[in-house]
Amino acid sequence: MRTLILPVVMITGLIAQGSPPERPATADRPPSAPTFNRQPLRAEALVPLPLGAVRPAGWLQRQLQIQAAGLTGHLDEFWPDVGKNSGWLGGTGESWERGPYFVDGLVPLAYLLGDERLIAKARTWVEWTLTHQGQDGRIGPPQNTDWWPNMVMLKALTQYQEVTGDPRVIPLMQRYFAYHLANGRKRPLQEWASYRWADELVSVIWLYNRTGDTSLLDLARLLHQQGTDWKRHFAGFPFKAKTTSEQLGVKPGGKLPDRAMLAHGVNNAMALKTNGLWSFVSGDPTDRDAIHRALDVLDRYHGQPNGMFSADEHYAGPDPSQGVELCAVVEALFSLQHVIRVTGDAALADRVERIAFNALPATFSADMWSHQYDQQPNQVMCTLAKRAWSSNGPEANLFGLEPNFGCCTANLHQGWPKLVQSLWMLTPDQGLAAVTYAPSEVRTVVAGDIAVTITEETGYPFRDTVRLEVSPAAPVSFPLLLRIPAWAANASAHVNGQAVQGTLAGGFLRIDRRWTAGDRVALTLPMTPRTSTWYRDSVALERGPLVFSLRLGEDWKKLTHGMKKPAAPPGVDWEVRPTTPWNYGLVVDPSAAAGVKVRELPIGDFPFSPMGAPVELTVTGRRMPEWTLVDGSAGPLPQSPAASGSPDESLTFIPYGSAKLRVTAFPRIDASKGGK
Ligand SMILES: [Zn+2]
């Protein structure tokens, strides 16, 4: 039997024994009303709800509790970069992006859980910024002169305002944006800020919708004028293969030249929202639709089975042994959540689920006390070793406190909480849309002023049914839109037991009716196993929104020396080595995934751990002895179809996010050649 070892540091006492509440504890909270785009901004296709309107339940609530008991809930206690001496708390320490990154995830996590300990922490940061604005309008540490970290703090402040209604936030933002508009020409966006200008635009639009101050649109135009033209970048897209430091002009300790900034993974992930958000101001349909070209070229030249593009710092090509950075994962999610506002495209929500349910959990230990800088779809060994990254160092795929570089340590916190907020959105005609699925409760107003609560009970993405209970304060007519993922052929929906027609995969099912308290909707999204085709015609297994990986035995060992910055306790750095073979090919029919067996297991407290995987697939494979390790990674992927003379074996697959070592893209074996 293979060894499956879960890193158990800090798990003890993590989740109170017994059953955590399945329902949010705040069902008596008032409904949260959305804020619509104000003229002359273009109308949104789907309107985001304010933080707090959607609360997590079930496994998603437990995942947020794991996060609160893990790094997010404790990082400030032992990691100096977000500790008491942060410049963002009036100290002399880190005064750039790390404090704001931390707060951008801490605020929503704290309020979604209603966790008083975390709320107190979040308020400390927010309070300092609110009470230390300069006379001229500037915010943040006086020693910081870069526009970029302020953009991140503004995102945190908008969330805080939404959930608390604190009357100081909007005036502070008005003064700050007036300051930026007054000074923006003599001190234009530079370096990171010029590539990430949409991270300010998102807050400029947020404030304009609340004040109608047209000078904010002037600021939006200034940002556009000074910021990177990402539409042009993706239209011409010159980076059609893995990049190298030499080619990009990356020098240790030096400033990154423009071509390296354009090929930079996190910049690209942030950039995904740029043209869509800008289209609210420009009204130009080519801005609105630019996301499709961006995703198309990223998929074609750098696409990975986890829904991301590879960028182990910079674009790294389609080989599944290349990696992608955690910051890029959470920023791609944030970007796509905003682009859905713009286009209302169901395929973008499919993409959000693919990243959120696969790439996001994959890159953390199950207890969320350690994370990777880079994850690999084919990740057979996480050790301190030089790997074939585009430009990252030997620590990049370790599970640790700050492997390779500490940006992800500061920025990892926003992923799960912002997913909660974007599960539900409002439609322009005053209805509600289930955009992505997970156990939750939404409480808002529809049809002008009628309070409505919808509880969503589901084991999605591990299970194929979603049950909604609709509870308006009074009987009311409004459209309820349910996304039908592109993979969900033969989906079915029922309202109070009666079938609803019109479930078309890849769009939204619209149910127009008069809703009364206690109405029940049942949605079934059949999760037939299927295959997808990747680099060198390799094959991956999928079921519903989940990608599956070969379950490997994992041997976790603490790393005590050799790190640039070893983890201070209670942080910990881990190496992970396989205890079972990984070099298999699969005997599957690429069109039908016939022969794949599905086994559903309980959804426990740690679904994103090898031992807690709530679904297993079984499929036949054969060893491929010629496929070997090269520099600590799975070596060159054999071209499919491949041959193998090894005997058939029954292989177990678990969700990509549950497997911390994994193989995801496999040679497909032509069963007619060799074997028995
Ligand atoms: Zn990072």
XYZ file of C-alpha atoms and ligand atoms in Angstrom:
677
model
C 0.000 0.000 0.000
C 1.340 3.395 -0.882
C 2.067 5.916 1.806
C -0.190 8.929 1.898
C 0.990 11.429 4.430
C -0.908 14.617 5.055
C 1.169 17.373 6.584
C -0.354 17.553 10.008
C 1.315 20.640 11.353
C -1.233 22.902 12.985
C -4.206 20.787 11.940
C -4.805 19.813 15.538
C -7.654 21.805 16.914
C -8.248 23.414 13.567
C -11.857 22.474 13.132
C -13.887 22.095 16.277
C -14.784 18.467 16.689
C -18.342 17.631 15.799
C -20.085 19.205 12.890
C -19.359 22.771 11.860
C -22.450 24.757 10.910
C -23.602 24.020 7.381
C -25.584 27.239 7.208
C -24.170 30.724 7.597
C -24.629 31.989 11.116
C -25.844 35.353 9.910
C -29.205 34.545 8.355
C -30.787 37.533 10.083
C -28.504 40.041 8.373
C -30.180 42.686 6.223
C -30.262 42.135 2.473
C -27.440 43.729 0.483
C -28.423 45.815 -2.512
C -26.124 46.041 -5.535
C -24.870 49.240 -7.139
C -25.398 49.469 -10.902
C -23.156 51.171 -13.437
C -24.103 54.823 -13.720
C -24.392 56.688 -17.036
C -22.424 57.286 -19.199
C -20.723 54.017 -18.265
C -21.940 51.097 -20.341
C -24.390 48.854 -18.505
C -23.134 45.628 -17.007
C -24.238 42.245 -18.320
C -24.244 40.959 -14.738
C -24.017 43.117 -11.644
C -21.779 42.155 -8.721
C -23.271 41.932 -5.264
C -21.553 43.684 -2.391
C -19.336 41.773 -0.017
C -21.546 40.038 2.532
C -24.516 39.413 0.233
C -23.265 35.886 -0.418
C -22.179 33.740 2.504
C -20.378 30.423 2.259
C -21.906 27.196 3.540
C -20.974 23.516 3.600
C -17.534 22.573 2.358
C -16.805 26.111 1.187
C -17.410 27.524 4.643
C -15.101 24.876 6.095
C -12.469 25.793 3.507
C -12.610 29.409 4.679
C -12.307 28.186 8.262
C -9.213 26.201 7.283
C -7.805 29.381 5.761
C -8.609 31.377 8.893
C -6.912 28.758 11.061
C -3.965 28.680 8.635
C -1.667 31.324 7.253
C -4.278 34.042 6.765
C -5.362 34.030 10.369
C -1.820 34.093 11.741
C 0.595 35.516 9.191
C 0.819 38.944 10.829
C 1.894 37.301 14.090
C 5.212 35.989 12.785
C 5.946 37.239 9.243
C 7.560 40.682 9.513
C 6.412 41.876 6.091
C 2.838 42.124 7.365
C 3.771 42.488 11.019
C 3.450 45.402 13.410
C 6.292 47.325 11.787
C 4.610 47.439 8.365
C 4.654 50.884 6.795
C 0.908 50.390 6.332
C 0.591 50.399 10.130
C 2.837 53.432 10.589
C 6.058 51.454 11.013
C 9.365 51.543 9.193
C 9.091 48.081 7.653
C 7.653 46.841 4.359
C 5.835 49.759 2.772
C 5.012 48.518 -0.697
C 2.521 45.866 -1.853
C 2.641 43.219 0.866
C 0.511 44.890 3.504
C -2.230 45.801 0.990
C -2.138 42.319 -0.582
C -2.701 40.771 2.846
C -5.574 43.107 3.718
C -7.230 42.539 0.318
C -7.853 38.912 1.337
C -8.079 39.332 5.097
C -11.015 41.762 4.910
C -13.378 39.497 2.955
C -12.311 36.376 4.834
C -12.908 38.002 8.215
C -16.338 39.370 7.364
C -17.572 36.315 5.448
C -16.831 34.156 8.467
C -18.033 36.787 10.918
C -14.821 35.945 12.777
C -14.323 38.666 15.412
C -10.634 37.901 15.860
C -9.956 38.379 12.155
C -12.283 41.367 11.911
C -10.255 43.074 14.634
C -7.065 42.400 12.692
C -8.535 43.656 9.424
C -9.838 46.806 11.086
C -6.387 47.647 12.445
C -5.048 47.922 8.897
C -8.069 49.707 7.480
C -8.143 52.125 10.399
C -4.531 53.195 9.906
C -5.125 54.037 6.243
C -8.396 55.829 7.017
C -6.801 57.959 9.722
C -3.486 58.748 8.004
C -4.481 60.368 4.752
C -2.227 63.265 3.795
C -3.568 66.810 3.544
C -3.036 66.575 -0.196
C -5.043 63.325 -0.432
C -2.248 60.788 -0.623
C -2.696 57.509 1.257
C -0.365 54.921 2.666
C 3.134 55.074 4.072
C 4.831 58.415 3.326
C 7.942 56.512 2.248
C 6.004 54.937 -0.641
C 5.874 56.994 -3.847
C 4.590 54.229 -6.127
C 0.958 54.322 -7.292
C 0.810 50.529 -7.470
C 0.413 49.391 -3.828
C -2.248 52.049 -3.268
C -4.322 50.388 -5.984
C -4.385 47.199 -3.922
C -5.317 48.991 -0.700
C -8.198 50.712 -2.498
C -9.588 47.310 -3.495
C -9.495 46.292 0.159
C -11.194 49.519 1.231
C -14.054 49.097 -1.238
C -14.781 45.638 0.141
C -14.637 46.953 3.687
C -17.055 49.752 2.823
C -19.488 47.332 1.200
C -19.700 45.126 4.221
C -19.597 47.809 6.945
C -20.959 50.983 5.317
C -18.190 52.928 7.073
C -18.891 56.548 6.009
C -15.195 57.507 5.938
C -14.231 55.331 2.966
C -15.921 57.199 0.125
C -14.617 60.673 1.137
C -11.106 59.238 1.509
C -11.290 57.746 -1.967
C -12.654 61.008 -3.397
C -9.702 62.921 -1.972
C -7.225 60.279 -3.115
C -8.461 60.153 -6.698
C -8.520 63.966 -6.868
C -4.902 63.859 -5.710
C -4.025 61.276 -8.366
C -5.760 63.281 -11.090
C -3.946 66.465 -10.012
C -0.529 64.774 -9.898
C -0.862 62.044 -12.503
C 0.682 64.002 -15.367
C 3.802 65.099 -13.550
C 4.132 61.697 -11.874
C 2.826 59.215 -14.463
C 2.271 55.487 -13.914
C 5.578 53.662 -13.993
C 6.843 50.102 -13.820
C 4.312 47.716 -12.214
C 1.638 50.397 -11.944
C 1.557 50.976 -15.686
C 0.935 47.275 -16.406
C -1.614 46.950 -13.583
C -3.618 50.121 -14.112
C -6.916 48.216 -14.236
C -6.457 47.512 -10.536
C -7.034 51.222 -9.977
C -9.717 51.447 -12.656
C -11.812 48.886 -10.787
C -11.997 51.211 -7.771
C -12.437 54.352 -9.892
C -15.530 52.779 -11.476
C -16.723 51.592 -8.052
C -16.538 55.129 -6.704
C -18.071 56.749 -9.792
C -21.110 54.489 -9.428
C -21.558 55.813 -5.900
C -20.852 59.523 -6.436
C -21.368 60.330 -10.120
C -18.363 62.654 -9.977
C -17.313 62.937 -13.634
C -13.735 63.905 -12.781
C -13.360 60.189 -11.984
C -13.913 59.454 -15.654
C -11.114 61.906 -16.438
C -8.902 59.904 -14.114
C -9.995 56.686 -15.844
C -8.937 58.223 -19.185
C -5.591 59.297 -17.747
C -4.929 55.765 -16.482
C -5.844 54.374 -19.894
C -3.576 56.855 -21.620
C -0.598 56.075 -19.380
C -1.193 52.349 -18.882
C -0.149 49.378 -20.981
C -2.181 48.666 -24.117
C -3.008 45.020 -23.376
C -5.459 44.754 -26.264
C -2.619 45.456 -28.651
C -0.355 43.042 -26.791
C -2.758 40.124 -27.162
C -3.731 41.066 -30.720
C -0.136 40.841 -31.922
C 1.019 38.298 -29.331
C 4.688 37.667 -30.078
C 5.360 35.174 -27.235
C 4.486 31.880 -28.906
C 6.784 29.583 -26.939
C 8.506 29.253 -23.584
C 10.518 32.360 -22.770
C 13.965 32.556 -21.218
C 15.706 35.099 -19.003
C 18.209 35.844 -21.759
C 15.533 36.464 -24.359
C 13.567 38.727 -21.981
C 16.610 40.566 -20.683
C 15.992 39.508 -17.081
C 19.042 40.216 -14.933
C 19.252 39.310 -11.229
C 18.380 42.363 -9.152
C 17.838 44.507 -12.248
C 14.715 46.284 -13.471
C 12.627 44.190 -15.826
C 12.560 45.535 -19.390
C 9.178 46.057 -21.079
C 9.242 42.696 -22.885
C 9.756 40.896 -19.569
C 6.910 42.834 -17.937
C 4.621 41.921 -20.861
C 5.555 38.241 -20.521
C 5.157 38.311 -16.724
C 2.555 35.876 -15.406
C 0.995 37.999 -12.677
C 0.877 41.075 -14.916
C -0.973 38.970 -17.495
C -3.401 37.581 -14.934
C -4.185 41.098 -13.742
C -4.387 42.294 -17.341
C -7.242 39.945 -18.204
C -9.752 42.424 -16.785
C -8.214 45.543 -18.321
C -10.020 45.961 -21.611
C -13.334 44.684 -20.311
C -13.401 47.211 -17.487
C -12.185 49.931 -19.808
C -15.062 49.139 -22.193
C -17.460 50.473 -19.534
C -15.830 53.863 -20.152
C -14.925 53.617 -23.847
C -18.137 51.931 -24.973
C -15.987 50.186 -27.597
C -17.165 46.609 -28.290
C -13.614 45.619 -29.291
C -12.532 46.475 -25.743
C -15.448 44.499 -24.301
C -14.609 41.429 -26.374
C -10.801 41.594 -26.043
C -10.905 38.905 -23.341
C -11.630 36.242 -25.948
C -8.481 36.953 -27.935
C -6.425 37.121 -24.720
C -7.614 33.738 -23.481
C -7.300 32.272 -26.958
C -3.598 33.079 -27.362
C -2.758 32.217 -23.758
C -4.500 28.836 -24.141
C -2.954 28.141 -27.511
C 0.652 28.905 -26.639
C 0.823 28.479 -22.852
C -2.383 26.646 -21.844
C -2.396 24.131 -18.982
C -5.050 21.583 -17.881
C -5.659 23.512 -14.622
C -7.296 26.398 -16.511
C -4.255 28.659 -16.243
C -1.500 29.649 -18.615
C 2.003 28.664 -17.621
C 4.241 31.384 -16.225
C 7.003 30.247 -13.891
C 7.615 33.955 -13.642
C 7.267 34.443 -17.407
C 5.378 32.640 -20.179
C 6.591 29.051 -20.117
C 4.853 27.168 -22.943
C 2.374 24.258 -22.825
C 4.609 21.553 -21.308
C 2.806 20.316 -18.142
C 6.107 20.258 -16.254
C 6.158 24.063 -16.441
C 4.552 25.973 -13.604
C 2.316 28.875 -12.779
C 2.598 31.225 -9.831
C 0.015 31.380 -7.043
C -0.320 35.174 -7.431
C -1.286 34.607 -11.074
C -3.950 32.096 -10.014
C -5.716 34.413 -7.566
C -5.349 37.423 -9.864
C -6.745 35.543 -12.868
C -9.771 34.648 -10.743
C -10.264 38.246 -9.663
C -9.913 39.444 -13.256
C -12.353 36.921 -14.689
C -14.905 37.702 -11.995
C -14.859 41.263 -13.295
C -14.952 40.331 -16.970
C -18.090 38.269 -16.300
C -19.659 41.587 -15.219
C -18.852 42.965 -18.626
C -19.795 40.144 -20.989
C -22.057 37.849 -18.954
C -20.361 35.009 -20.805
C -21.032 31.597 -19.227
C -17.736 30.264 -20.613
C -15.844 32.715 -18.403
C -17.636 31.290 -15.374
C -16.653 27.789 -16.534
C -13.098 29.103 -16.535
C -13.433 30.578 -13.062
C -14.554 27.181 -11.753
C -11.751 25.384 -13.551
C -9.171 27.629 -11.904
C -10.872 27.956 -8.508
C -11.589 24.252 -7.995
C -8.309 22.976 -9.436
C -5.377 25.395 -9.619
C -6.283 27.277 -6.433
C -6.473 24.439 -3.884
C -3.652 22.526 -5.581
C -1.041 25.036 -4.589
C -1.677 24.863 -0.820
C -1.053 22.139 1.713
C -4.424 20.862 2.922
C -4.182 22.917 6.133
C -3.313 26.120 4.215
C -0.214 26.612 6.328
C 2.127 26.268 3.367
C 1.901 27.168 -0.299
C 3.900 26.927 -3.466
C 5.161 29.714 -5.607
C 4.795 27.582 -8.759
C 2.553 24.560 -9.253
C 2.946 22.096 -12.101
C 0.191 19.996 -13.718
C 2.723 17.185 -13.844
C 4.360 17.662 -10.461
C 6.118 14.501 -9.455
C 8.600 15.907 -6.917
C 8.741 19.138 -4.894
C 12.357 19.553 -3.844
C 14.966 22.238 -3.536
C 16.494 21.860 -6.984
C 17.134 23.735 -10.177
C 14.250 23.154 -12.584
C 13.535 24.192 -16.141
C 11.544 27.278 -15.172
C 11.548 30.273 -17.478
C 13.246 32.342 -14.790
C 12.334 31.164 -11.248
C 14.741 29.694 -8.710
C 15.238 26.286 -7.065
C 12.654 26.861 -4.297
C 9.729 27.588 -6.595
C 7.685 24.379 -6.215
C 8.337 23.732 -2.502
C 5.399 23.980 -0.112
C 6.581 26.641 2.309
C 6.153 30.013 3.922
C 7.825 32.129 1.256
C 9.436 29.829 -1.286
C 11.190 31.670 -4.127
C 9.732 35.105 -3.282
C 7.254 36.379 -0.723
C 4.657 38.026 -2.969
C 2.386 34.964 -2.947
C 2.679 34.739 0.848
C 1.087 38.166 0.994
C -1.351 37.754 -1.915
C -2.739 34.235 -1.493
C -5.561 35.319 0.834
C -8.048 36.734 -1.684
C -8.683 33.527 -3.667
C -11.405 31.729 -1.686
C -13.205 34.755 -0.194
C -13.605 36.525 -3.544
C -14.933 33.329 -5.085
C -17.713 33.387 -2.476
C -18.653 36.927 -3.358
C -18.938 36.147 -7.068
C -21.017 32.957 -6.838
C -24.186 35.002 -7.364
C -24.760 38.184 -9.384
C -27.735 40.352 -10.211
C -29.176 40.567 -13.720
C -29.804 44.028 -15.243
C -33.545 43.271 -15.184
C -33.544 42.795 -11.421
C -33.219 39.057 -11.281
C -30.575 36.777 -9.819
C -27.971 34.663 -11.595
C -26.193 31.618 -10.207
C -22.882 32.298 -11.929
C -20.680 29.691 -10.278
C -21.790 26.906 -7.960
C -20.845 26.086 -4.390
C -22.758 25.738 -1.124
C -23.858 29.222 -0.133
C -26.632 31.586 0.780
C -27.394 34.821 -1.053
C -29.441 37.587 0.468
C -30.255 40.640 -1.612
C -33.140 42.596 -3.116
C -34.851 41.876 -6.423
C -37.525 43.604 -8.478
C -36.629 46.927 -6.948
C -37.097 46.377 -3.253
C -38.196 42.860 -2.338
C -35.774 41.055 -0.048
C -34.983 37.541 -1.153
C -32.833 34.780 0.278
C -31.714 31.777 -1.721
C -29.979 28.911 -0.004
C -27.857 26.690 -2.196
C -27.249 23.171 -0.936
C -24.771 21.206 -2.966
C -21.653 19.121 -2.891
C -20.605 20.728 -6.189
C -17.945 20.485 -7.662
C -17.738 16.947 -6.246
C -21.447 16.170 -6.824
C -23.755 16.861 -9.737
C -26.873 18.234 -8.063
C -27.622 21.746 -6.844
C -30.711 22.427 -4.700
C -31.982 25.949 -4.205
C -34.624 27.166 -1.840
C -36.013 30.556 -2.823
C -37.455 32.684 -0.032
C -38.710 36.144 -1.008
C -40.145 38.355 1.729
C -43.340 38.546 -0.353
C -44.396 36.751 -3.537
C -42.515 38.418 -6.392
C -41.767 37.911 -10.076
C -38.134 37.926 -11.119
C -35.923 35.945 -13.477
C -33.631 33.328 -11.961
C -30.703 32.467 -14.223
C -28.824 29.216 -13.755
C -25.555 28.685 -15.573
C -25.327 25.423 -17.483
C -21.626 24.621 -17.911
C -20.392 23.745 -21.390
C -19.534 20.208 -20.239
C -23.034 19.569 -18.819
C -24.821 17.799 -21.650
C -28.311 16.602 -20.678
C -28.627 18.956 -17.727
C -32.079 19.087 -16.179
C -33.901 21.513 -13.923
C -37.084 21.265 -11.873
C -39.080 23.863 -9.967
C -41.192 22.337 -7.206
C -40.876 19.000 -8.976
C -41.915 20.253 -12.424
C -39.406 20.043 -15.255
C -38.174 23.287 -16.798
C -37.244 23.334 -20.479
C -34.309 25.164 -22.007
C -31.190 23.775 -20.329
C -28.598 24.425 -22.978
C -24.974 23.623 -22.169
C -22.754 26.682 -22.313
C -25.363 29.295 -21.431
C -27.822 30.363 -18.775
C -31.202 28.748 -18.165
C -33.685 31.528 -17.480
C -36.638 30.790 -15.207
C -39.223 33.578 -15.218
C -41.931 33.073 -12.641
C -43.608 34.445 -9.586
C -41.621 33.125 -6.660
C -43.073 32.449 -3.232
C -41.352 31.451 -0.041
C -40.316 27.819 0.004
C -40.078 27.360 -3.765
C -37.518 24.732 -4.577
C -35.281 24.412 -7.609
C -33.333 21.247 -8.369
C -30.590 21.360 -10.963
C -28.733 18.293 -12.175
C -25.506 18.753 -14.100
C -24.520 15.235 -15.157
C -20.816 14.707 -14.569
C -19.921 12.059 -17.097
C -16.155 11.488 -17.052
C -14.465 12.845 -20.145
C -10.998 13.425 -21.547
C -9.278 16.518 -22.836
C -6.256 16.783 -25.109
C -3.082 18.704 -24.281
C 0.591 19.072 -25.117
C 1.890 16.454 -27.551
C -1.648 15.058 -27.795
C -1.519 13.960 -24.177
C -4.760 13.180 -22.397
C -6.239 14.417 -19.110
C -9.288 13.091 -17.242
C -12.065 15.433 -16.212
C -15.420 15.172 -14.485
C -17.621 18.204 -14.142
C -15.456 21.235 -13.368
C -12.746 19.050 -11.854
C -9.566 17.920 -13.541
C -8.171 14.656 -12.188
C -4.638 13.565 -11.412
C -2.981 10.264 -10.679
C -2.849 9.734 -6.919
C 0.794 9.372 -5.893
C 2.127 8.398 -2.522
C 3.461 11.572 -0.921
C 6.352 11.685 1.531
C 6.413 15.109 3.228
C 9.684 16.089 4.947
C 10.422 19.369 6.662
C 13.183 21.309 4.991
C 15.457 22.821 7.585
C 18.307 24.290 5.546
C 19.127 25.626 2.129
C 16.290 28.164 1.823
C 17.054 31.810 1.051
C 14.621 32.711 3.835
C 13.820 29.687 5.982
C 10.323 29.710 7.464
C 10.094 31.102 10.966
C 7.798 28.997 13.191
C 4.947 28.338 13.023
C 5.630 28.613 9.295
C 7.192 25.539 7.778
C 8.923 24.543 4.542
C 8.321 21.114 3.045
C 9.834 18.914 0.411
C 7.530 16.260 -1.043
C 8.754 13.119 -2.743
C 6.769 10.377 -4.449
C 6.580 6.929 -2.880
C 4.801 5.338 -5.843
C 5.531 5.310 -9.588
C 4.267 8.183 -11.700
C 5.362 7.352 -15.235
C 2.237 5.832 -16.739
C 0.366 6.139 -19.959
C -3.417 5.783 -20.052
C -5.457 3.289 -21.995
C -8.524 5.417 -22.661
C -10.677 6.158 -25.623
C -10.027 9.876 -26.154
C -13.568 10.571 -27.340
C -15.649 8.766 -24.749
C -13.527 8.173 -21.647
C -15.130 4.742 -21.670
C -13.882 2.462 -18.942
C -13.477 5.234 -16.365
C -15.107 4.202 -13.098
C -16.381 6.835 -10.627
C -16.485 6.429 -6.858
C -17.984 9.139 -4.669
C -16.682 9.366 -1.110
C -17.818 11.601 1.755
C -16.950 15.290 1.510
C -14.924 15.560 4.698
C -13.172 18.405 6.466
C -10.223 18.418 4.026
C -11.545 17.708 0.538
C -8.390 19.148 -0.970
C -6.059 16.557 0.488
C -5.028 13.209 -1.002
C -6.705 11.333 1.847
C -9.824 13.451 1.851
C -10.559 13.421 -1.874
C -14.368 13.220 -2.245
C -14.244 11.575 -5.692
C -12.029 8.935 -7.199
C -11.797 7.790 -10.790
C -10.312 4.480 -11.816
C -8.814 3.895 -15.227
C -6.402 1.475 -16.861
C -2.806 2.477 -17.492
C 0.590 1.007 -18.244
C 4.045 1.981 -17.046
C 6.265 3.784 -19.521
C 9.822 3.093 -18.303
C 11.365 5.414 -20.862
C 9.539 8.421 -19.342
C 11.917 9.495 -16.583
C 12.793 12.346 -14.245
C 14.810 15.183 -15.743
C 16.037 17.846 -13.316
C 13.413 16.954 -10.714
C 10.453 17.122 -13.086
C 8.724 14.630 -15.346
C 10.954 14.589 -18.426
C 9.848 15.214 -22.010
C 6.274 14.000 -22.425
C 6.148 11.123 -24.950
C 4.125 11.975 -28.046
C 0.671 10.356 -28.168
C -0.478 7.875 -29.224
C 2.310 6.004 -27.485
C 3.124 2.329 -27.100
C 3.858 0.384 -23.935
C 4.702 -3.275 -23.458
C 4.008 -3.104 -19.717
C 1.028 -4.903 -18.184
C -2.294 -3.190 -17.576
C -2.742 -1.670 -14.120
C -5.773 -0.127 -12.471
C -4.902 3.481 -11.538
C -6.687 5.739 -9.055
C -7.256 9.406 -9.819
C -8.276 12.159 -7.420
C -9.123 15.815 -8.004
C -6.152 17.889 -9.180
C -6.553 20.170 -6.169
C -6.450 17.227 -3.741
C -3.213 15.816 -5.177
C -0.093 17.672 -4.052
C 2.062 15.388 -6.174
C 0.368 14.478 -9.391
C 0.446 13.569 -13.028
C -2.370 15.200 -15.004
C -1.437 15.100 -18.696
C -0.568 11.551 -19.806
C 0.616 9.841 -22.930
C -2.384 8.079 -24.430
C -1.527 4.461 -25.107
C -2.613 2.785 -28.254
C -3.956 -0.458 -26.730
C -3.464 -2.366 -29.947
C 0.319 -2.143 -29.514
C 1.950 -4.275 -26.832
C 0.667 -4.920 -23.332
C -1.756 -7.583 -22.238
Zn 3.487 35.704 -6.095
